[in-house]
Coordinates of C-alpha atoms and ligand atoms in Angstrom, one line a residue:
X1 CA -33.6 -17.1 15.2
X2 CA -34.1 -15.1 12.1
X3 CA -33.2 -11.3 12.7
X4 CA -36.1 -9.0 12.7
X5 CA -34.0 -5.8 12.1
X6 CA -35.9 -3.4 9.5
X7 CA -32.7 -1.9 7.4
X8 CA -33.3 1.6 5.3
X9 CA -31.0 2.4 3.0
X10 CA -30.4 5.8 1.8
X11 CA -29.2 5.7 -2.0
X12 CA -30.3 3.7 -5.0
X13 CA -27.2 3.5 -6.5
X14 CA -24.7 0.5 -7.1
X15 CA -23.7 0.2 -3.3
X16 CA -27.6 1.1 -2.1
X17 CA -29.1 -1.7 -4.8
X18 CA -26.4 -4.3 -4.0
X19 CA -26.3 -3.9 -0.2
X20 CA -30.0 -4.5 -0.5
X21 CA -29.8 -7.7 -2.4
X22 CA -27.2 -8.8 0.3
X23 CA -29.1 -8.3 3.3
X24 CA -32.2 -9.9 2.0
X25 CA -30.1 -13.0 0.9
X26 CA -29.8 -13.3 4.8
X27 CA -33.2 -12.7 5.1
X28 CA -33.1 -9.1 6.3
X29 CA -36.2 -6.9 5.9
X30 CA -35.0 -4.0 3.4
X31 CA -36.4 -0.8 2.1
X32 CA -34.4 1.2 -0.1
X33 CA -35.4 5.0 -0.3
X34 CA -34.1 6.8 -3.4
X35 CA -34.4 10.1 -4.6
X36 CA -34.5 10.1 -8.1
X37 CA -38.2 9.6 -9.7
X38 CA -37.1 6.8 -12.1
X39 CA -33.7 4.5 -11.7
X40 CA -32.0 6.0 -14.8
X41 CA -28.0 5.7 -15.2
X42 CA -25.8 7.6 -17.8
X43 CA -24.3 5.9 -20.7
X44 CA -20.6 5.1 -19.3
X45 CA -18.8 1.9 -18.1
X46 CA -18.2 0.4 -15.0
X47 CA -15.2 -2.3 -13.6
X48 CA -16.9 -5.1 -11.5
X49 CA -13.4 -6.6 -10.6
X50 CA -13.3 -10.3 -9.4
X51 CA -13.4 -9.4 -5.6
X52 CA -17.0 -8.0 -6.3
X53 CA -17.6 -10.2 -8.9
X54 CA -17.4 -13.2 -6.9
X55 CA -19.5 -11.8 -4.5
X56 CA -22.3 -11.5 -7.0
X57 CA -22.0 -14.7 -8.3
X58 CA -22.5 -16.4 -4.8
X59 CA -26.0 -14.6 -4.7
X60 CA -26.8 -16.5 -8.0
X61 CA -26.1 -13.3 -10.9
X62 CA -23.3 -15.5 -12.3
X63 CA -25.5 -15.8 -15.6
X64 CA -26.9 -12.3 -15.6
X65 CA -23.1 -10.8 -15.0
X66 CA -21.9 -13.2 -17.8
X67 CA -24.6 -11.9 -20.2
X68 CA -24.0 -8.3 -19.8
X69 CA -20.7 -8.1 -19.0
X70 CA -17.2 -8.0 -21.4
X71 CA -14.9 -10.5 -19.3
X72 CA -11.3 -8.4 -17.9
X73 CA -8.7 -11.0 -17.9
X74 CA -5.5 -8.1 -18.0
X75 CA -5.1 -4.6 -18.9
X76 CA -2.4 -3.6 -22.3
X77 CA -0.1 -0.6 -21.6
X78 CA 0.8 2.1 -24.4
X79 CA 2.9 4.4 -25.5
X80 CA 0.8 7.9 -26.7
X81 CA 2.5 6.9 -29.9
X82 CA 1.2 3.5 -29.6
X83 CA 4.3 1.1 -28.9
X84 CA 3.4 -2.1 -26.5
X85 CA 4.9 -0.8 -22.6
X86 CA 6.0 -4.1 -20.9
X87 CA 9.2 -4.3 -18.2
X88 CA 11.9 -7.0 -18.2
X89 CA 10.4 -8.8 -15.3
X90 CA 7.5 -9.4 -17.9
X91 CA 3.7 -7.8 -18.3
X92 CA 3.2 -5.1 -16.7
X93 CA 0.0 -6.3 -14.7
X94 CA -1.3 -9.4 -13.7
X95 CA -2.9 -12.1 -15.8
X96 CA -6.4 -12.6 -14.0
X97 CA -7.7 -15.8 -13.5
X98 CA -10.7 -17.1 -16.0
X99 CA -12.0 -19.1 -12.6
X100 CA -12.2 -16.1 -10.9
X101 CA -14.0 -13.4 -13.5
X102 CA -14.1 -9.5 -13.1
X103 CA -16.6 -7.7 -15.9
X104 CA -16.6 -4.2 -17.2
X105 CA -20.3 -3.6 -17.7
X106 CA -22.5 -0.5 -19.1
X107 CA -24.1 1.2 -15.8
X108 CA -27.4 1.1 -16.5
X109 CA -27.5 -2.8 -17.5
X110 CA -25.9 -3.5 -14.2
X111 CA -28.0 -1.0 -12.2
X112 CA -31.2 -2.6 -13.8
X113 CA -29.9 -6.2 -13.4
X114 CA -29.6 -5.8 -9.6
X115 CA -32.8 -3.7 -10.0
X116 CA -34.2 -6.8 -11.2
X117 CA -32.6 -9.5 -8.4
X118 CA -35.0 -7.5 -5.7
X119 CA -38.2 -8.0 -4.6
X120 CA -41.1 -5.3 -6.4
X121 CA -41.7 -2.9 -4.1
X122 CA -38.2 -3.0 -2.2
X123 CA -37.3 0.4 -4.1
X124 CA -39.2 3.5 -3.2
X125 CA -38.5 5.6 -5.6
X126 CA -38.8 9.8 -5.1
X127 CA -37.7 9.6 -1.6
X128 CA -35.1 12.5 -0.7
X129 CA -34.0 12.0 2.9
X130 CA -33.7 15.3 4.2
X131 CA -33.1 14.7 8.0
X132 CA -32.3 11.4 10.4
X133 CA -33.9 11.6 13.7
X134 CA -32.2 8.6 16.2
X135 CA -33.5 7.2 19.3
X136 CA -32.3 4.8 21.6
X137 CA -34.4 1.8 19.7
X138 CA -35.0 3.0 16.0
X139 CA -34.0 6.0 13.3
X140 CA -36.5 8.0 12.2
X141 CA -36.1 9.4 8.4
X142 CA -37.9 12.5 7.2
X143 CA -38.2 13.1 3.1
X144 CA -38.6 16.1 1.0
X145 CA -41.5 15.0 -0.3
X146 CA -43.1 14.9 3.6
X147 CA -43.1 11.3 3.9
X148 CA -41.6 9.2 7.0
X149 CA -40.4 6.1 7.9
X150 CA -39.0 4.6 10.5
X151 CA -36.2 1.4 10.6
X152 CA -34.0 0.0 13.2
X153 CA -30.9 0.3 11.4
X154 CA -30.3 3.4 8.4
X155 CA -27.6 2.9 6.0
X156 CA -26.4 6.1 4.0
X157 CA -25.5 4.9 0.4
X158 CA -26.4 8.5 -0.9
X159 CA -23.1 9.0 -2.7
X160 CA -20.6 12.2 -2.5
X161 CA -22.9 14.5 -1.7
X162 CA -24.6 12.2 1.4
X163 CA -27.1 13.7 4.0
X164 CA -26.6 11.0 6.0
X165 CA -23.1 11.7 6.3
X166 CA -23.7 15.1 7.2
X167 CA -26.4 14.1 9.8
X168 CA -23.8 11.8 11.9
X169 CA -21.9 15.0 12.2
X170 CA -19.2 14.2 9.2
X171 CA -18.3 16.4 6.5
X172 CA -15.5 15.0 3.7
X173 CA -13.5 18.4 1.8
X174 CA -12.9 17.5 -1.6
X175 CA -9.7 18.6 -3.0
X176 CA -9.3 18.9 -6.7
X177 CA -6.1 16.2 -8.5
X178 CA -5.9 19.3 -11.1
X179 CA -7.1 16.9 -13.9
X180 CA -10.2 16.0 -15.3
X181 CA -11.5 13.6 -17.5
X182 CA -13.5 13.5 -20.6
X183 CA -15.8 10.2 -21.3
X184 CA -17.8 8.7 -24.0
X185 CA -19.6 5.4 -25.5
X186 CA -18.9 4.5 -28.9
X187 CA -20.5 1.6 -30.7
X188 CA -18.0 -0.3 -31.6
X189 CA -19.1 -0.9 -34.8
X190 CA -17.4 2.8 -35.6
X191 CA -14.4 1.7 -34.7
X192 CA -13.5 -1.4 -36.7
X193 CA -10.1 -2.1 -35.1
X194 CA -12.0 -2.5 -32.1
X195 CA -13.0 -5.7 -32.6
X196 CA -9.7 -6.8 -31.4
X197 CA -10.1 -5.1 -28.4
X198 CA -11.0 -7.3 -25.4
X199 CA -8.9 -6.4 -22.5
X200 CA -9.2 -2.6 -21.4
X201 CA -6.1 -0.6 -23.4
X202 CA -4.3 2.3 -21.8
X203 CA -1.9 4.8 -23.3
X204 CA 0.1 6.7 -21.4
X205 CA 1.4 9.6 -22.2
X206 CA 3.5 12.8 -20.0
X207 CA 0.6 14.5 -18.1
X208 CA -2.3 12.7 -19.8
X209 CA -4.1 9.3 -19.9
X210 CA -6.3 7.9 -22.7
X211 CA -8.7 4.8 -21.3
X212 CA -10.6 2.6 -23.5
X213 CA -12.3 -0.8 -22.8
X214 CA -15.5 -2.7 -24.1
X215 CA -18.6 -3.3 -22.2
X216 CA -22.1 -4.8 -23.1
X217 CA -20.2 -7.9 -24.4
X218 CA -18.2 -5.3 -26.8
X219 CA -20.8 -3.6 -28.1
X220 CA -20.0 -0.9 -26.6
X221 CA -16.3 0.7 -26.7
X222 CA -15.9 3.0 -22.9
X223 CA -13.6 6.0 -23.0
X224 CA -11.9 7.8 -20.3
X225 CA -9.4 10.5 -21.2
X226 CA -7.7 12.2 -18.2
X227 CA -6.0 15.4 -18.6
X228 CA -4.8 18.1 -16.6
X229 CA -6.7 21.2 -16.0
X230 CA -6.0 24.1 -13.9
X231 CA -9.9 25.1 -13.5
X232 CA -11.9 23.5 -10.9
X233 CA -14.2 21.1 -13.0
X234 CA -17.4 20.0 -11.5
X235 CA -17.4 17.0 -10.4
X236 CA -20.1 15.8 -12.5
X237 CA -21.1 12.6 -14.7
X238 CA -23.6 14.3 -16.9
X239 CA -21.6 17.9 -17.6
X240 CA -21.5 18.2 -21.3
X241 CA -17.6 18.1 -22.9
X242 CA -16.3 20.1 -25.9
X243 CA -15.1 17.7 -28.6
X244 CA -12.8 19.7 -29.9
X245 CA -10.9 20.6 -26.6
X246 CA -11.1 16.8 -26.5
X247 CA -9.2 16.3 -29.9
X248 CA -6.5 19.2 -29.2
X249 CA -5.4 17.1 -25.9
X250 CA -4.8 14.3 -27.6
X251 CA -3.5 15.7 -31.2
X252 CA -0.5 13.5 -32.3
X253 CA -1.3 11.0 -30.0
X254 CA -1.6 7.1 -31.3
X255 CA -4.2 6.3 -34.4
X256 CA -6.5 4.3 -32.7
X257 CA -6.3 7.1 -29.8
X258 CA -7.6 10.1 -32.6
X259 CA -10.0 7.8 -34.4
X260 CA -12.1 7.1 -31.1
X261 CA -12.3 10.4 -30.5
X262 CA -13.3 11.7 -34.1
X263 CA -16.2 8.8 -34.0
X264 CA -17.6 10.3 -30.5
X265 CA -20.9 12.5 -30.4
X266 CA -20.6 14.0 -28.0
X267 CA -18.3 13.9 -24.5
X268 CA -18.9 14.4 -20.8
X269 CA -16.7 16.4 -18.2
X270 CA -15.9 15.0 -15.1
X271 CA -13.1 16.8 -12.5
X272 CA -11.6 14.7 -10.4
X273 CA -11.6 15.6 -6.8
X274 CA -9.9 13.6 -3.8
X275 CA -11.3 12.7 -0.4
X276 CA -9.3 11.7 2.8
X277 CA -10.4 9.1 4.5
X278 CA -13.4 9.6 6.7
X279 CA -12.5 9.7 10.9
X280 CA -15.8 7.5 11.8
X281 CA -18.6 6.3 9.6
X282 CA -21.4 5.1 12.1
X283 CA -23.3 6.5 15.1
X284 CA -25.6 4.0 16.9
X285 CA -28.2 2.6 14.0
X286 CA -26.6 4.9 11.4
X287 CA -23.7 3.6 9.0
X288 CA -22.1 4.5 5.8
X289 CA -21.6 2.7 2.8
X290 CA -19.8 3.1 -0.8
X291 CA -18.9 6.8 -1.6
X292 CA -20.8 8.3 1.3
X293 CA -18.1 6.7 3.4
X294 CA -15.2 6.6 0.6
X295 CA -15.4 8.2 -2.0
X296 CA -11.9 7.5 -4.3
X297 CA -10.1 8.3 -7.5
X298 CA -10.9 6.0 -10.0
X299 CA -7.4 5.2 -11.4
X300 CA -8.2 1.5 -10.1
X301 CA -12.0 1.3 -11.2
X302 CA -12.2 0.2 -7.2
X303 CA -15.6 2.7 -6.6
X304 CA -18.0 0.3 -7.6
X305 CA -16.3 -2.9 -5.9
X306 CA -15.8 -1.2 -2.6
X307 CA -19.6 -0.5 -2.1
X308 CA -20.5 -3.9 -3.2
X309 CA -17.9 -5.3 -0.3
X310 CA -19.5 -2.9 2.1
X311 CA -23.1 -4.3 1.4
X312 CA -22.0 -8.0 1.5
X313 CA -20.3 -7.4 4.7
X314 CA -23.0 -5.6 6.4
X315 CA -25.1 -8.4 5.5
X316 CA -23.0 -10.8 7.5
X317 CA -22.6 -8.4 10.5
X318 CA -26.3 -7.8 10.4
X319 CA -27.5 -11.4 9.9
X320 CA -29.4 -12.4 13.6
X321 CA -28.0 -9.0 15.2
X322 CA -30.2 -8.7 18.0
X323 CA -31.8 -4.9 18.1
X324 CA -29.9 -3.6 21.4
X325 CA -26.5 -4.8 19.6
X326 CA -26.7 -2.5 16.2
X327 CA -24.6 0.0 17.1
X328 CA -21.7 -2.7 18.1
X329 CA -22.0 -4.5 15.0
X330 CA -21.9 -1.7 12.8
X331 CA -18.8 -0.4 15.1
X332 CA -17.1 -3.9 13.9
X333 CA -18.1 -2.9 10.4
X334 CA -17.0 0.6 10.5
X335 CA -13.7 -0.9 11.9
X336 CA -13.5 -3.8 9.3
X337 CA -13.9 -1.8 6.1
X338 CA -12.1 1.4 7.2
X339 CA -8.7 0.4 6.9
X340 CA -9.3 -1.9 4.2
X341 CA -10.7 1.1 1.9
X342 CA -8.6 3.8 2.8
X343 CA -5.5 1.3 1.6
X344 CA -7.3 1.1 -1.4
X345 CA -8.2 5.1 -1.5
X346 CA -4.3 5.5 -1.0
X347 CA -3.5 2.9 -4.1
X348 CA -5.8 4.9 -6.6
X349 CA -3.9 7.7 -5.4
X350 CA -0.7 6.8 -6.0
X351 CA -1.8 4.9 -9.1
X352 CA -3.3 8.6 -11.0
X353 CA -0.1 10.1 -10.0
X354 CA 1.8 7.6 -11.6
X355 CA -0.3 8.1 -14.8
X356 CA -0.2 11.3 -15.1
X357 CA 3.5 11.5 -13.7
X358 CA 5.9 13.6 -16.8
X359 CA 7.8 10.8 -16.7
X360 CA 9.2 10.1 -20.4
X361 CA 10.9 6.7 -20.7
X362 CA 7.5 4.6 -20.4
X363 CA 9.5 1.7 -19.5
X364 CA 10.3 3.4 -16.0
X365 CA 6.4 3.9 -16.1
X366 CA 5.4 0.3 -16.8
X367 CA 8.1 -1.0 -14.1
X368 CA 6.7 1.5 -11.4
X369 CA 3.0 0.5 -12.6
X370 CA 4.2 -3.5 -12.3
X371 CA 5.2 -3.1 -8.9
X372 CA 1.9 -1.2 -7.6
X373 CA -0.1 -3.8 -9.8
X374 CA 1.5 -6.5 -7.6
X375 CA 0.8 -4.4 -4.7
X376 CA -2.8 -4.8 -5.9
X377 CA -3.4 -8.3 -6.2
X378 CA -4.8 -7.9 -2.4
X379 CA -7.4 -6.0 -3.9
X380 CA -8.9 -8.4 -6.2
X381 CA -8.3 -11.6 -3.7
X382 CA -10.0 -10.2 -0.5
X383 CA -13.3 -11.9 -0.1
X384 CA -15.5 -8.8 2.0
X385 CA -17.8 -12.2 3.4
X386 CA -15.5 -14.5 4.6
X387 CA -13.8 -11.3 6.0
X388 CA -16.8 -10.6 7.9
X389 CA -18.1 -14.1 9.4
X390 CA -13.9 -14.4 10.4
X391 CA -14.2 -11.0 12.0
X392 CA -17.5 -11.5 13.5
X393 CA -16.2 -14.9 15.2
X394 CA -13.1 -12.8 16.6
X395 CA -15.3 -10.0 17.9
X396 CA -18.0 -13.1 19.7
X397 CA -14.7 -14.9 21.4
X398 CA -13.3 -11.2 22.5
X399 CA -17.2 -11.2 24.3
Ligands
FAD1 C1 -23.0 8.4 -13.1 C2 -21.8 7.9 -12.4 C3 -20.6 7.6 -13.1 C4 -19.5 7.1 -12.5 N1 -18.4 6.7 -13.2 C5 -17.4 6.1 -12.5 C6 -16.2 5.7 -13.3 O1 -16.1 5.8 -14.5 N2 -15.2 5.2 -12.6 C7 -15.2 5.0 -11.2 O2 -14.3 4.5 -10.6 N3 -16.3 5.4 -10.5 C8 -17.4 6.0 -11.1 N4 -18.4 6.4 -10.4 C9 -18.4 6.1 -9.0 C10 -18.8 4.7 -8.7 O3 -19.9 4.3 -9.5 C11 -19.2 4.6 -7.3 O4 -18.0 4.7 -6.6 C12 -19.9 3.3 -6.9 O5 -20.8 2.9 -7.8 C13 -20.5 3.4 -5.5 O6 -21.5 4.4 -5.6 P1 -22.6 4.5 -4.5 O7 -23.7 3.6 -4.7 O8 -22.0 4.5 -3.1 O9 -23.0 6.0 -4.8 P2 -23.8 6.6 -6.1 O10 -23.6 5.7 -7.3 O11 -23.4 8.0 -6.2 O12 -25.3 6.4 -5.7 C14 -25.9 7.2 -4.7 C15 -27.4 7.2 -4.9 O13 -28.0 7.9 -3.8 C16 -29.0 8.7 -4.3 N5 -29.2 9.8 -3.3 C17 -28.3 10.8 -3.1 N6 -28.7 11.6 -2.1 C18 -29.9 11.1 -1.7 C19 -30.8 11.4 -0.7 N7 -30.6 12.5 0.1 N8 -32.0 10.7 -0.5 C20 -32.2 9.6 -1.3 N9 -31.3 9.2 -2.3 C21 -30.2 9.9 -2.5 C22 -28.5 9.2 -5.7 O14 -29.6 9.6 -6.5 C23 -27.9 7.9 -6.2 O15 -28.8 7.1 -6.9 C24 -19.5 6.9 -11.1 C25 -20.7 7.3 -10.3 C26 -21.8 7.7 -11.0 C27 -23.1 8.1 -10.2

């Protein structure tokens, strides 16, 4: 019998959007309440990497993916002064498999493409939940704005800064990795040498890190530039950078490196702050998802693809729950997607340190980076559904 669970979801953001077109794939009845008055995204790039990806592409977005998205099928490795870094026991990361495609994609086309996969009137837009009220049978949500609404199940994809986690008793301390990063978009018909540049390119260099890859099918070129600071930077997408502090960081570095950032118009700030893993994630008919249950480091481009696994697996787990077993199911989920994310909280970790390590023979660098790489290839293999419909069987024989 088809479940007749009402889901809200808290958060219109990747994980919120995705988790919604999910659920409704296994006919769940969704409304999505976020706060922002229009779905707007800031120019910057994002890694879909094959274990999302192939979840997408089972919910039919093969073709939209493929049309917006610049195809990642490795990763080259740099010196700051621009000389190849490979190890004797070959490549420093793995070759990914063309049957198996992860994208990096501009945010806003992939917000608006998912945006687009969901019913009209699914996303309710200018909805700030301020307070969760839950009873034995439902969850009653309050907004800012004075509206209500009531659902049997609430799931908090509000981000770093989530009410709902705060509202199921939680609260996750931020501590700053001392660096920051500076981002831009450049069209990558300012950079002609870009042309060439299909895989995502990373030059390493003591302290610092200088990130480029194309999205929007290379029209675009993405830059991320980690360096250290010892101010607390906000931890912001939107702050505004100063070019020239940009420049100075990198001065010396690699041409290609120099000529990005003389073509840029202007840079963001972004501090990059830490989280340990959360202790619980769900009372009763509430659960977390994406970073309002863990938030990480980006060293692995792993935010965006964790949230998507939480959504497909809640999907599954959700799927013909009857009402009076929510809070079990999301217990399961809670139990499911903990330890797999903190593993992968604890990789992006290890993986910033390692880039920003003062190590000075690059070759140590790329050996150190081959062996976490291997490490990762769990990452991108997991498949979040079958996952969940194994887990789900376990958890039905166990009674
Ligand atoms: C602008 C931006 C740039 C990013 N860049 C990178 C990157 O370069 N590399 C990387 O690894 N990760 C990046 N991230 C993080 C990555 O995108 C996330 O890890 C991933 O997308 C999962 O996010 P989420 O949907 O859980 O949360 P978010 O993307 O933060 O979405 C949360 C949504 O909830 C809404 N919301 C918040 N509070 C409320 C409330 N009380 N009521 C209603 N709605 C609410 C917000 O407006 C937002 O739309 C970025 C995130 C953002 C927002």
């Amino acid at each position: 019998m088809p479940s007749s669970l009402r889901i809200a979801i808290v958060g219109g953001g990747i994980g919120g959007l995705t988790a919604a077109l999910a659920l409704r794939a296994r006919g769940l009845e969704v409304a999505v309440f976020e706060q922002a008055e229009a779905l707007r995204e800031i120019g910057a790039g994002v890694s879909i990497h094959p274990n999302a990806a192939r979840l997408l592409r089972r919910i039919g977005l093969e073709d939209q993916l493929q049309r917006i998205g610049s195809p990642i099928s490795g990763i080259a490795l740099r010196t700051s002064h621009g000389e190849p870094i490979t190890t004797p026991a070959g490549p420093a990361t793995p070759a990914f498999s063309k049957d198996d495609q992860g994208y990096n994609v501009h945010r806003a086309s992939f917000l608006n493409l998912i945006f687009d996969a969901l019913p009209k009137g699914m996303v309710t837009l200018g909805h700030r939940c301020i307070q969760l009220s839950e009873q034995a049978d439902r969850v009653h949500l309050s907004f800012a704005n004075g509206a209500s609404a009531e659902a049997d199940v609430v799931i908090g994809a509000d981000g770093i800064r989530s009410v709902v986690q705060r509202e199921i008793g939680l609260q996750s301390c931020p501590t700053s990795e001392r660096i920051m990063a500076y981002r831009g978009l450049i069209p990558a018909e300012r950079l002609p040498w870009a042309s060439n540049l299909k895989d995502p390119a990373l030059w390493l260099g003591s302290g610092r890190s200088f990130l480029l890859y194309p999205v929007a099918r290379g029209r675009l070129i993405n830059m991320v530039a980690f360096v250290p600071t010892d101010t607390d930077s906000d931890e912001s997408w939107s702050a505004p950078g100063d070019l020239k502090a940009l420049a100075a960081e990198y001065a010396g570095w690699d041409q290609p490196v120099q000529d990005t950032i003389n073509s840029l118009e202007e840079t963001f700030r972004w501090g990059i702050y830490d989280r340990a893993p959360l202790p619980y994630w769900s009372t009763g008919r509430i659960a977390l998802m994406g970073d309002a249950a863990h938030p990480m480091v980006p060293h692995i481009g792993q935010g965006a693809g964790q949230s998507i696994e939480d959504g497909f697996t809640l999907a599954v787990l959700l799927e013909r729950c009857p009402s009076d077993k929510v809070a079990d199911r999301l217990r399961l989920y809670e139990a499911i997607r903990l330890e797999r994310t903190s593993k992968v909280q604890a990789l992006a970790r290890a993986a910033g340190k390692l880039y920003r390590s003062e190590h000075d023979d690059p070759s140590e660098k790329a050996a150190r980076l081959r062996e976490w790489m291997a490490q990762g290839v769990w990452i991108f293999a997991h498949d979040a559904e079958r996952a969940a419909v194994d887990a789900l069987a376990e958890f039905g024989r166990r009674g």
